[in-house]
């Protein structure tokens, strides 16, 4: 699950909000899916829809689901908020798009995107300055990493931006370290949504 993967520690609570047309349906499976995604990322034993609630209870993780009929930008959206023990929160939103019901990431921590939710993804939070995107692309290209898709979202309250890249392979640690130095990245995350 993307929200769990982006958290700085094990989340202690999950909130799932279903907005739009989907809110008129039975959506408990989405809460179970969020729990399953959370625990699949952090424990070695098999996690199912059946044992996910018990795993949450054992670990003191709360999980709630709410519905809202309004969705301003999409027919239906699922918002997931993961909160860590230190109070830090990660917010991720996704939707299904088009006749093939393509899964898309549409928001990460208030930044808007429109990217298929699949494959290996690199998320770079960096100082927005001329040449920064070129440096990221050059570092990836020199390492033989191909960019399949990219979405950029700027921070409206400062000189920072976030780029979401879908790649053909994982990014080596030394390339991530070079990105930190090259573009002033304060956070780089690799998430496999395969």
mmCIF file with all atom_site columns, C-alpha atoms in Angstrom:
data_model
loop_
_atom_site.group_PDB
_atom_site.id
_atom_site.type_symbol
_atom_site.label_atom_id
_atom_site.label_alt_id
_atom_site.label_comp_id
_atom_site.label_asym_id
_atom_site.label_entity_id
_atom_site.label_seq_id
_atom_site.pdbx_PDB_ins_code
_atom_site.Cartn_x
_atom_site.Cartn_y
_atom_site.Cartn_z
_atom_site.occupancy
_atom_site.B_iso_or_equiv
_atom_site.pdbx_formal_charge
_atom_site.auth_seq_id
_atom_site.auth_comp_id
_atom_site.auth_asym_id
_atom_site.auth_atom_id
_atom_site.pdbx_PDB_model_num
ATOM 1   C CA . UNK A 1 1   ? 0.000   0.000   0.000   1.00 0.00 ? 1   UNK A CA 1
ATOM 2   C CA . UNK A 1 2   ? 1.401   3.362   -1.043  1.00 0.00 ? 2   UNK A CA 1
ATOM 3   C CA . UNK A 1 3   ? 0.495   5.244   2.152   1.00 0.00 ? 3   UNK A CA 1
ATOM 4   C CA . UNK A 1 4   ? 2.244   2.668   4.350   1.00 0.00 ? 4   UNK A CA 1
ATOM 5   C CA . UNK A 1 5   ? 5.303   2.605   2.095   1.00 0.00 ? 5   UNK A CA 1
ATOM 6   C CA . UNK A 1 6   ? 5.640   6.393   2.330   1.00 0.00 ? 6   UNK A CA 1
ATOM 7   C CA . UNK A 1 7   ? 5.314   6.480   6.137   1.00 0.00 ? 7   UNK A CA 1
ATOM 8   C CA . UNK A 1 8   ? 8.435   7.118   8.219   1.00 0.00 ? 8   UNK A CA 1
ATOM 9   C CA . UNK A 1 9   ? 7.556   4.297   10.587  1.00 0.00 ? 9   UNK A CA 1
ATOM 10  C CA . UNK A 1 10  ? 4.874   1.768   11.260  1.00 0.00 ? 10  UNK A CA 1
ATOM 11  C CA . UNK A 1 11  ? 1.483   3.513   11.149  1.00 0.00 ? 11  UNK A CA 1
ATOM 12  C CA . UNK A 1 12  ? -0.667  3.261   14.278  1.00 0.00 ? 12  UNK A CA 1
ATOM 13  C CA . UNK A 1 13  ? -3.866  4.289   12.535  1.00 0.00 ? 13  UNK A CA 1
ATOM 14  C CA . UNK A 1 14  ? -5.379  4.125   9.080   1.00 0.00 ? 14  UNK A CA 1
ATOM 15  C CA . UNK A 1 15  ? -8.315  6.179   7.873   1.00 0.00 ? 15  UNK A CA 1
ATOM 16  C CA . UNK A 1 16  ? -9.977  5.312   4.591   1.00 0.00 ? 16  UNK A CA 1
ATOM 17  C CA . UNK A 1 17  ? -12.487 7.726   3.090   1.00 0.00 ? 17  UNK A CA 1
ATOM 18  C CA . UNK A 1 18  ? -14.527 6.759   0.052   1.00 0.00 ? 18  UNK A CA 1
ATOM 19  C CA . UNK A 1 19  ? -15.908 9.734   -1.890  1.00 0.00 ? 19  UNK A CA 1
ATOM 20  C CA . UNK A 1 20  ? -18.227 9.999   -4.866  1.00 0.00 ? 20  UNK A CA 1
ATOM 21  C CA . UNK A 1 21  ? -20.324 7.322   -6.573  1.00 0.00 ? 21  UNK A CA 1
ATOM 22  C CA . UNK A 1 22  ? -18.494 4.479   -4.844  1.00 0.00 ? 22  UNK A CA 1
ATOM 23  C CA . UNK A 1 23  ? -19.710 5.776   -1.470  1.00 0.00 ? 23  UNK A CA 1
ATOM 24  C CA . UNK A 1 24  ? -23.165 4.355   -2.232  1.00 0.00 ? 24  UNK A CA 1
ATOM 25  C CA . UNK A 1 25  ? -21.707 0.832   -2.267  1.00 0.00 ? 25  UNK A CA 1
ATOM 26  C CA . UNK A 1 26  ? -20.547 -1.547  0.479   1.00 0.00 ? 26  UNK A CA 1
ATOM 27  C CA . UNK A 1 27  ? -16.901 -0.527  0.982   1.00 0.00 ? 27  UNK A CA 1
ATOM 28  C CA . UNK A 1 28  ? -15.647 -2.491  3.996   1.00 0.00 ? 28  UNK A CA 1
ATOM 29  C CA . UNK A 1 29  ? -13.372 -4.433  1.641   1.00 0.00 ? 29  UNK A CA 1
ATOM 30  C CA . UNK A 1 30  ? -11.408 -1.196  1.080   1.00 0.00 ? 30  UNK A CA 1
ATOM 31  C CA . UNK A 1 31  ? -10.624 -0.928  4.807   1.00 0.00 ? 31  UNK A CA 1
ATOM 32  C CA . UNK A 1 32  ? -9.528  -4.566  4.791   1.00 0.00 ? 32  UNK A CA 1
ATOM 33  C CA . UNK A 1 33  ? -7.471  -3.938  1.670   1.00 0.00 ? 33  UNK A CA 1
ATOM 34  C CA . UNK A 1 34  ? -5.707  -0.985  3.339   1.00 0.00 ? 34  UNK A CA 1
ATOM 35  C CA . UNK A 1 35  ? -4.884  -3.145  6.364   1.00 0.00 ? 35  UNK A CA 1
ATOM 36  C CA . UNK A 1 36  ? -3.694  -5.964  4.127   1.00 0.00 ? 36  UNK A CA 1
ATOM 37  C CA . UNK A 1 37  ? -1.467  -3.559  2.202   1.00 0.00 ? 37  UNK A CA 1
ATOM 38  C CA . UNK A 1 38  ? -0.058  -2.102  5.409   1.00 0.00 ? 38  UNK A CA 1
ATOM 39  C CA . UNK A 1 39  ? 0.873   -5.437  6.955   1.00 0.00 ? 39  UNK A CA 1
ATOM 40  C CA . UNK A 1 40  ? 2.052   -7.043  3.708   1.00 0.00 ? 40  UNK A CA 1
ATOM 41  C CA . UNK A 1 41  ? 4.713   -4.334  3.555   1.00 0.00 ? 41  UNK A CA 1
ATOM 42  C CA . UNK A 1 42  ? 6.047   -4.883  7.087   1.00 0.00 ? 42  UNK A CA 1
ATOM 43  C CA . UNK A 1 43  ? 5.628   -8.540  8.142   1.00 0.00 ? 43  UNK A CA 1
ATOM 44  C CA . UNK A 1 44  ? 6.814   -11.801 6.633   1.00 0.00 ? 44  UNK A CA 1
ATOM 45  C CA . UNK A 1 45  ? 3.746   -13.967 7.254   1.00 0.00 ? 45  UNK A CA 1
ATOM 46  C CA . UNK A 1 46  ? 0.926   -14.130 4.689   1.00 0.00 ? 46  UNK A CA 1
ATOM 47  C CA . UNK A 1 47  ? -1.656  -11.366 5.123   1.00 0.00 ? 47  UNK A CA 1
ATOM 48  C CA . UNK A 1 48  ? -5.239  -11.918 3.980   1.00 0.00 ? 48  UNK A CA 1
ATOM 49  C CA . UNK A 1 49  ? -8.520  -10.064 4.235   1.00 0.00 ? 49  UNK A CA 1
ATOM 50  C CA . UNK A 1 50  ? -9.429  -12.563 6.959   1.00 0.00 ? 50  UNK A CA 1
ATOM 51  C CA . UNK A 1 51  ? -6.386  -12.170 9.235   1.00 0.00 ? 51  UNK A CA 1
ATOM 52  C CA . UNK A 1 52  ? -5.660  -8.462  8.603   1.00 0.00 ? 52  UNK A CA 1
ATOM 53  C CA . UNK A 1 53  ? -8.097  -7.208  11.310  1.00 0.00 ? 53  UNK A CA 1
ATOM 54  C CA . UNK A 1 54  ? -6.581  -9.611  13.872  1.00 0.00 ? 54  UNK A CA 1
ATOM 55  C CA . UNK A 1 55  ? -3.071  -8.442  12.961  1.00 0.00 ? 55  UNK A CA 1
ATOM 56  C CA . UNK A 1 56  ? -4.230  -4.838  13.444  1.00 0.00 ? 56  UNK A CA 1
ATOM 57  C CA . UNK A 1 57  ? -5.701  -5.643  16.864  1.00 0.00 ? 57  UNK A CA 1
ATOM 58  C CA . UNK A 1 58  ? -2.512  -7.461  17.944  1.00 0.00 ? 58  UNK A CA 1
ATOM 59  C CA . UNK A 1 59  ? -0.391  -4.469  16.950  1.00 0.00 ? 59  UNK A CA 1
ATOM 60  C CA . UNK A 1 60  ? -2.719  -1.757  18.256  1.00 0.00 ? 60  UNK A CA 1
ATOM 61  C CA . UNK A 1 61  ? -3.432  -0.329  14.808  1.00 0.00 ? 61  UNK A CA 1
ATOM 62  C CA . UNK A 1 62  ? -6.833  1.287   14.402  1.00 0.00 ? 62  UNK A CA 1
ATOM 63  C CA . UNK A 1 63  ? -8.546  1.420   11.017  1.00 0.00 ? 63  UNK A CA 1
ATOM 64  C CA . UNK A 1 64  ? -11.715 3.275   10.156  1.00 0.00 ? 64  UNK A CA 1
ATOM 65  C CA . UNK A 1 65  ? -13.674 3.826   6.982   1.00 0.00 ? 65  UNK A CA 1
ATOM 66  C CA . UNK A 1 66  ? -15.977 6.730   6.173   1.00 0.00 ? 66  UNK A CA 1
ATOM 67  C CA . UNK A 1 67  ? -18.045 7.743   3.166   1.00 0.00 ? 67  UNK A CA 1
ATOM 68  C CA . UNK A 1 68  ? -18.876 11.055  1.510   1.00 0.00 ? 68  UNK A CA 1
ATOM 69  C CA . UNK A 1 69  ? -21.147 11.415  -1.504  1.00 0.00 ? 69  UNK A CA 1
ATOM 70  C CA . UNK A 1 70  ? -19.249 14.406  -2.924  1.00 0.00 ? 70  UNK A CA 1
ATOM 71  C CA . UNK A 1 71  ? -16.065 14.066  -4.972  1.00 0.00 ? 71  UNK A CA 1
ATOM 72  C CA . UNK A 1 72  ? -15.134 17.350  -6.661  1.00 0.00 ? 72  UNK A CA 1
ATOM 73  C CA . UNK A 1 73  ? -12.625 16.097  -9.243  1.00 0.00 ? 73  UNK A CA 1
ATOM 74  C CA . UNK A 1 74  ? -13.397 12.425  -9.926  1.00 0.00 ? 74  UNK A CA 1
ATOM 75  C CA . UNK A 1 75  ? -16.454 10.182  -10.057 1.00 0.00 ? 75  UNK A CA 1
ATOM 76  C CA . UNK A 1 76  ? -15.044 8.200   -7.129  1.00 0.00 ? 76  UNK A CA 1
ATOM 77  C CA . UNK A 1 77  ? -11.914 8.600   -5.002  1.00 0.00 ? 77  UNK A CA 1
ATOM 78  C CA . UNK A 1 78  ? -10.443 6.559   -2.163  1.00 0.00 ? 78  UNK A CA 1
ATOM 79  C CA . UNK A 1 79  ? -8.357  8.583   0.310   1.00 0.00 ? 79  UNK A CA 1
ATOM 80  C CA . UNK A 1 80  ? -6.036  6.754   2.715   1.00 0.00 ? 80  UNK A CA 1
ATOM 81  C CA . UNK A 1 81  ? -4.395  8.496   5.659   1.00 0.00 ? 81  UNK A CA 1
ATOM 82  C CA . UNK A 1 82  ? -1.698  6.642   7.621   1.00 0.00 ? 82  UNK A CA 1
ATOM 83  C CA . UNK A 1 83  ? -0.622  8.201   10.938  1.00 0.00 ? 83  UNK A CA 1
ATOM 84  C CA . UNK A 1 84  ? 2.561   7.166   12.724  1.00 0.00 ? 84  UNK A CA 1
ATOM 85  C CA . UNK A 1 85  ? 3.216   6.973   16.464  1.00 0.00 ? 85  UNK A CA 1
ATOM 86  C CA . UNK A 1 86  ? 4.957   10.362  16.300  1.00 0.00 ? 86  UNK A CA 1
ATOM 87  C CA . UNK A 1 87  ? 1.864   11.974  14.746  1.00 0.00 ? 87  UNK A CA 1
ATOM 88  C CA . UNK A 1 88  ? 3.331   12.246  11.260  1.00 0.00 ? 88  UNK A CA 1
ATOM 89  C CA . UNK A 1 89  ? 0.787   11.541  8.551   1.00 0.00 ? 89  UNK A CA 1
ATOM 90  C CA . UNK A 1 90  ? 0.813   10.423  4.936   1.00 0.00 ? 90  UNK A CA 1
ATOM 91  C CA . UNK A 1 91  ? -2.211  11.061  2.726   1.00 0.00 ? 91  UNK A CA 1
ATOM 92  C CA . UNK A 1 92  ? -2.699  9.273   -0.586  1.00 0.00 ? 92  UNK A CA 1
ATOM 93  C CA . UNK A 1 93  ? -5.683  9.329   -2.952  1.00 0.00 ? 93  UNK A CA 1
ATOM 94  C CA . UNK A 1 94  ? -6.484  7.047   -5.840  1.00 0.00 ? 94  UNK A CA 1
ATOM 95  C CA . UNK A 1 95  ? -9.214  6.616   -8.392  1.00 0.00 ? 95  UNK A CA 1
ATOM 96  C CA . UNK A 1 96  ? -10.314 4.308   -11.193 1.00 0.00 ? 96  UNK A CA 1
ATOM 97  C CA . UNK A 1 97  ? -10.325 5.913   -14.617 1.00 0.00 ? 97  UNK A CA 1
ATOM 98  C CA . UNK A 1 98  ? -11.833 5.121   -18.001 1.00 0.00 ? 98  UNK A CA 1
ATOM 99  C CA . UNK A 1 99  ? -13.595 2.060   -19.378 1.00 0.00 ? 99  UNK A CA 1
ATOM 100 C CA . UNK A 1 100 ? -10.706 -0.217  -18.346 1.00 0.00 ? 100 UNK A CA 1
ATOM 101 C CA . UNK A 1 101 ? -10.928 1.138   -14.767 1.00 0.00 ? 101 UNK A CA 1
ATOM 102 C CA . UNK A 1 102 ? -7.236  2.034   -14.691 1.00 0.00 ? 102 UNK A CA 1
ATOM 103 C CA . UNK A 1 103 ? -5.953  2.537   -11.140 1.00 0.00 ? 103 UNK A CA 1
ATOM 104 C CA . UNK A 1 104 ? -4.432  6.001   -10.735 1.00 0.00 ? 104 UNK A CA 1
ATOM 105 C CA . UNK A 1 105 ? -2.641  7.900   -7.991  1.00 0.00 ? 105 UNK A CA 1
ATOM 106 C CA . UNK A 1 106 ? -4.193  11.374  -7.915  1.00 0.00 ? 106 UNK A CA 1
ATOM 107 C CA . UNK A 1 107 ? -2.788  12.889  -4.707  1.00 0.00 ? 107 UNK A CA 1
ATOM 108 C CA . UNK A 1 108 ? 0.134   12.386  -2.336  1.00 0.00 ? 108 UNK A CA 1
ATOM 109 C CA . UNK A 1 109 ? 0.305   14.642  0.727   1.00 0.00 ? 109 UNK A CA 1
ATOM 110 C CA . UNK A 1 110 ? -1.694  17.407  -0.914  1.00 0.00 ? 110 UNK A CA 1
ATOM 111 C CA . UNK A 1 111 ? 0.247   17.327  -4.170  1.00 0.00 ? 111 UNK A CA 1
ATOM 112 C CA . UNK A 1 112 ? -1.800  16.424  -7.238  1.00 0.00 ? 112 UNK A CA 1
ATOM 113 C CA . UNK A 1 113 ? -0.774  13.763  -9.748  1.00 0.00 ? 113 UNK A CA 1
ATOM 114 C CA . UNK A 1 114 ? -2.348  11.709  -12.527 1.00 0.00 ? 114 UNK A CA 1
ATOM 115 C CA . UNK A 1 115 ? -0.254  8.533   -12.751 1.00 0.00 ? 115 UNK A CA 1
ATOM 116 C CA . UNK A 1 116 ? -1.159  4.883   -13.220 1.00 0.00 ? 116 UNK A CA 1
ATOM 117 C CA . UNK A 1 117 ? -0.636  3.007   -9.936  1.00 0.00 ? 117 UNK A CA 1
ATOM 118 C CA . UNK A 1 118 ? 1.702   0.281   -11.133 1.00 0.00 ? 118 UNK A CA 1
ATOM 119 C CA . UNK A 1 119 ? 5.323   -0.760  -11.350 1.00 0.00 ? 119 UNK A CA 1
ATOM 120 C CA . UNK A 1 120 ? 8.373   0.674   -9.637  1.00 0.00 ? 120 UNK A CA 1
ATOM 121 C CA . UNK A 1 121 ? 7.931   4.302   -8.623  1.00 0.00 ? 121 UNK A CA 1
ATOM 122 C CA . UNK A 1 122 ? 10.471  6.873   -7.496  1.00 0.00 ? 122 UNK A CA 1
ATOM 123 C CA . UNK A 1 123 ? 9.180   9.844   -5.534  1.00 0.00 ? 123 UNK A CA 1
ATOM 124 C CA . UNK A 1 124 ? 11.634  12.732  -5.148  1.00 0.00 ? 124 UNK A CA 1
ATOM 125 C CA . UNK A 1 125 ? 10.932  15.784  -2.956  1.00 0.00 ? 125 UNK A CA 1
ATOM 126 C CA . UNK A 1 126 ? 13.455  18.417  -4.018  1.00 0.00 ? 126 UNK A CA 1
ATOM 127 C CA . UNK A 1 127 ? 14.296  22.126  -4.330  1.00 0.00 ? 127 UNK A CA 1
ATOM 128 C CA . UNK A 1 128 ? 12.555  23.429  -7.470  1.00 0.00 ? 128 UNK A CA 1
ATOM 129 C CA . UNK A 1 129 ? 15.229  25.179  -9.527  1.00 0.00 ? 129 UNK A CA 1
ATOM 130 C CA . UNK A 1 130 ? 16.321  25.365  -13.174 1.00 0.00 ? 130 UNK A CA 1
ATOM 131 C CA . UNK A 1 131 ? 17.954  22.151  -14.331 1.00 0.00 ? 131 UNK A CA 1
ATOM 132 C CA . UNK A 1 132 ? 16.769  19.979  -11.428 1.00 0.00 ? 132 UNK A CA 1
ATOM 133 C CA . UNK A 1 133 ? 14.633  17.674  -13.588 1.00 0.00 ? 133 UNK A CA 1
ATOM 134 C CA . UNK A 1 134 ? 17.461  17.333  -16.091 1.00 0.00 ? 134 UNK A CA 1
ATOM 135 C CA . UNK A 1 135 ? 19.836  16.282  -13.318 1.00 0.00 ? 135 UNK A CA 1
ATOM 136 C CA . UNK A 1 136 ? 17.398  13.630  -12.094 1.00 0.00 ? 136 UNK A CA 1
ATOM 137 C CA . UNK A 1 137 ? 16.961  12.276  -15.621 1.00 0.00 ? 137 UNK A CA 1
ATOM 138 C CA . UNK A 1 138 ? 20.702  12.333  -16.292 1.00 0.00 ? 138 UNK A CA 1
ATOM 139 C CA . UNK A 1 139 ? 21.488  10.417  -13.087 1.00 0.00 ? 139 UNK A CA 1
ATOM 140 C CA . UNK A 1 140 ? 18.868  7.785   -13.874 1.00 0.00 ? 140 UNK A CA 1
ATOM 141 C CA . UNK A 1 141 ? 19.970  7.488   -17.502 1.00 0.00 ? 141 UNK A CA 1
ATOM 142 C CA . UNK A 1 142 ? 23.637  7.100   -16.547 1.00 0.00 ? 142 UNK A CA 1
ATOM 143 C CA . UNK A 1 143 ? 22.599  4.214   -14.268 1.00 0.00 ? 143 UNK A CA 1
ATOM 144 C CA . UNK A 1 144 ? 20.660  2.569   -17.109 1.00 0.00 ? 144 UNK A CA 1
ATOM 145 C CA . UNK A 1 145 ? 17.281  3.269   -15.498 1.00 0.00 ? 145 UNK A CA 1
ATOM 146 C CA . UNK A 1 146 ? 14.521  4.134   -17.980 1.00 0.00 ? 146 UNK A CA 1
ATOM 147 C CA . UNK A 1 147 ? 11.667  6.504   -17.086 1.00 0.00 ? 147 UNK A CA 1
ATOM 148 C CA . UNK A 1 148 ? 8.314   5.146   -18.317 1.00 0.00 ? 148 UNK A CA 1
ATOM 149 C CA . UNK A 1 149 ? 6.199   8.034   -17.004 1.00 0.00 ? 149 UNK A CA 1
ATOM 150 C CA . UNK A 1 150 ? 6.624   11.209  -14.958 1.00 0.00 ? 150 UNK A CA 1
ATOM 151 C CA . UNK A 1 151 ? 4.379   13.655  -13.122 1.00 0.00 ? 151 UNK A CA 1
ATOM 152 C CA . UNK A 1 152 ? 5.540   16.858  -11.437 1.00 0.00 ? 152 UNK A CA 1
ATOM 153 C CA . UNK A 1 153 ? 3.736   18.732  -8.671  1.00 0.00 ? 153 UNK A CA 1
ATOM 154 C CA . UNK A 1 154 ? 5.064   21.980  -7.272  1.00 0.00 ? 154 UNK A CA 1
ATOM 155 C CA . UNK A 1 155 ? 4.686   23.140  -3.687  1.00 0.00 ? 155 UNK A CA 1
ATOM 156 C CA . UNK A 1 156 ? 2.523   26.269  -3.697  1.00 0.00 ? 156 UNK A CA 1
ATOM 157 C CA . UNK A 1 157 ? 4.031   27.472  -0.408  1.00 0.00 ? 157 UNK A CA 1
ATOM 158 C CA . UNK A 1 158 ? 7.712   27.397  -1.245  1.00 0.00 ? 158 UNK A CA 1
ATOM 159 C CA . UNK A 1 159 ? 10.478  26.526  -3.665  1.00 0.00 ? 159 UNK A CA 1
ATOM 160 C CA . UNK A 1 160 ? 9.986   22.769  -3.430  1.00 0.00 ? 160 UNK A CA 1
ATOM 161 C CA . UNK A 1 161 ? 8.479   20.252  -5.808  1.00 0.00 ? 161 UNK A CA 1
ATOM 162 C CA . UNK A 1 162 ? 7.725   16.547  -5.926  1.00 0.00 ? 162 UNK A CA 1
ATOM 163 C CA . UNK A 1 163 ? 8.210   14.351  -8.959  1.00 0.00 ? 163 UNK A CA 1
ATOM 164 C CA . UNK A 1 164 ? 6.637   10.919  -9.295  1.00 0.00 ? 164 UNK A CA 1
ATOM 165 C CA . UNK A 1 165 ? 8.477   8.692   -11.776 1.00 0.00 ? 165 UNK A CA 1
ATOM 166 C CA . UNK A 1 166 ? 7.501   5.214   -12.950 1.00 0.00 ? 166 UNK A CA 1
ATOM 167 C CA . UNK A 1 167 ? 10.690  3.321   -13.815 1.00 0.00 ? 167 UNK A CA 1
ATOM 168 C CA . UNK A 1 168 ? 11.719  0.084   -15.498 1.00 0.00 ? 168 UNK A CA 1
ATOM 169 C CA . UNK A 1 169 ? 13.860  -1.027  -12.543 1.00 0.00 ? 169 UNK A CA 1
ATOM 170 C CA . UNK A 1 170 ? 14.845  -0.168  -8.982  1.00 0.00 ? 170 UNK A CA 1
ATOM 171 C CA . UNK A 1 171 ? 17.193  2.750   -8.353  1.00 0.00 ? 171 UNK A CA 1
ATOM 172 C CA . UNK A 1 172 ? 20.601  1.888   -6.871  1.00 0.00 ? 172 UNK A CA 1
ATOM 173 C CA . UNK A 1 173 ? 21.412  3.461   -3.490  1.00 0.00 ? 173 UNK A CA 1
ATOM 174 C CA . UNK A 1 174 ? 24.374  5.397   -4.897  1.00 0.00 ? 174 UNK A CA 1
ATOM 175 C CA . UNK A 1 175 ? 22.115  7.027   -7.508  1.00 0.00 ? 175 UNK A CA 1
ATOM 176 C CA . UNK A 1 176 ? 19.651  8.064   -4.817  1.00 0.00 ? 176 UNK A CA 1
ATOM 177 C CA . UNK A 1 177 ? 22.516  9.552   -2.793  1.00 0.00 ? 177 UNK A CA 1
ATOM 178 C CA . UNK A 1 178 ? 23.709  11.456  -5.862  1.00 0.00 ? 178 UNK A CA 1
ATOM 179 C CA . UNK A 1 179 ? 20.177  12.839  -6.364  1.00 0.00 ? 179 UNK A CA 1
ATOM 180 C CA . UNK A 1 180 ? 20.097  14.157  -2.816  1.00 0.00 ? 180 UNK A CA 1
ATOM 181 C CA . UNK A 1 181 ? 23.278  16.125  -3.498  1.00 0.00 ? 181 UNK A CA 1
ATOM 182 C CA . UNK A 1 182 ? 22.391  17.180  -7.057  1.00 0.00 ? 182 UNK A CA 1
ATOM 183 C CA . UNK A 1 183 ? 18.888  18.584  -6.521  1.00 0.00 ? 183 UNK A CA 1
ATOM 184 C CA . UNK A 1 184 ? 18.632  19.275  -2.788  1.00 0.00 ? 184 UNK A CA 1
ATOM 185 C CA . UNK A 1 185 ? 16.273  16.351  -2.283  1.00 0.00 ? 185 UNK A CA 1
ATOM 186 C CA . UNK A 1 186 ? 15.079  16.083  1.301   1.00 0.00 ? 186 UNK A CA 1
ATOM 187 C CA . UNK A 1 187 ? 13.313  12.780  0.712   1.00 0.00 ? 187 UNK A CA 1
ATOM 188 C CA . UNK A 1 188 ? 13.542  10.061  -1.922  1.00 0.00 ? 188 UNK A CA 1
ATOM 189 C CA . UNK A 1 189 ? 11.251  7.047   -1.816  1.00 0.00 ? 189 UNK A CA 1
ATOM 190 C CA . UNK A 1 190 ? 11.051  3.956   -3.993  1.00 0.00 ? 190 UNK A CA 1
ATOM 191 C CA . UNK A 1 191 ? 7.699   2.156   -3.977  1.00 0.00 ? 191 UNK A CA 1
ATOM 192 C CA . UNK A 1 192 ? 6.940   -1.005  -5.932  1.00 0.00 ? 192 UNK A CA 1
ATOM 193 C CA . UNK A 1 193 ? 3.247   -1.133  -6.893  1.00 0.00 ? 193 UNK A CA 1
ATOM 194 C CA . UNK A 1 194 ? 3.613   -4.247  -9.073  1.00 0.00 ? 194 UNK A CA 1
#
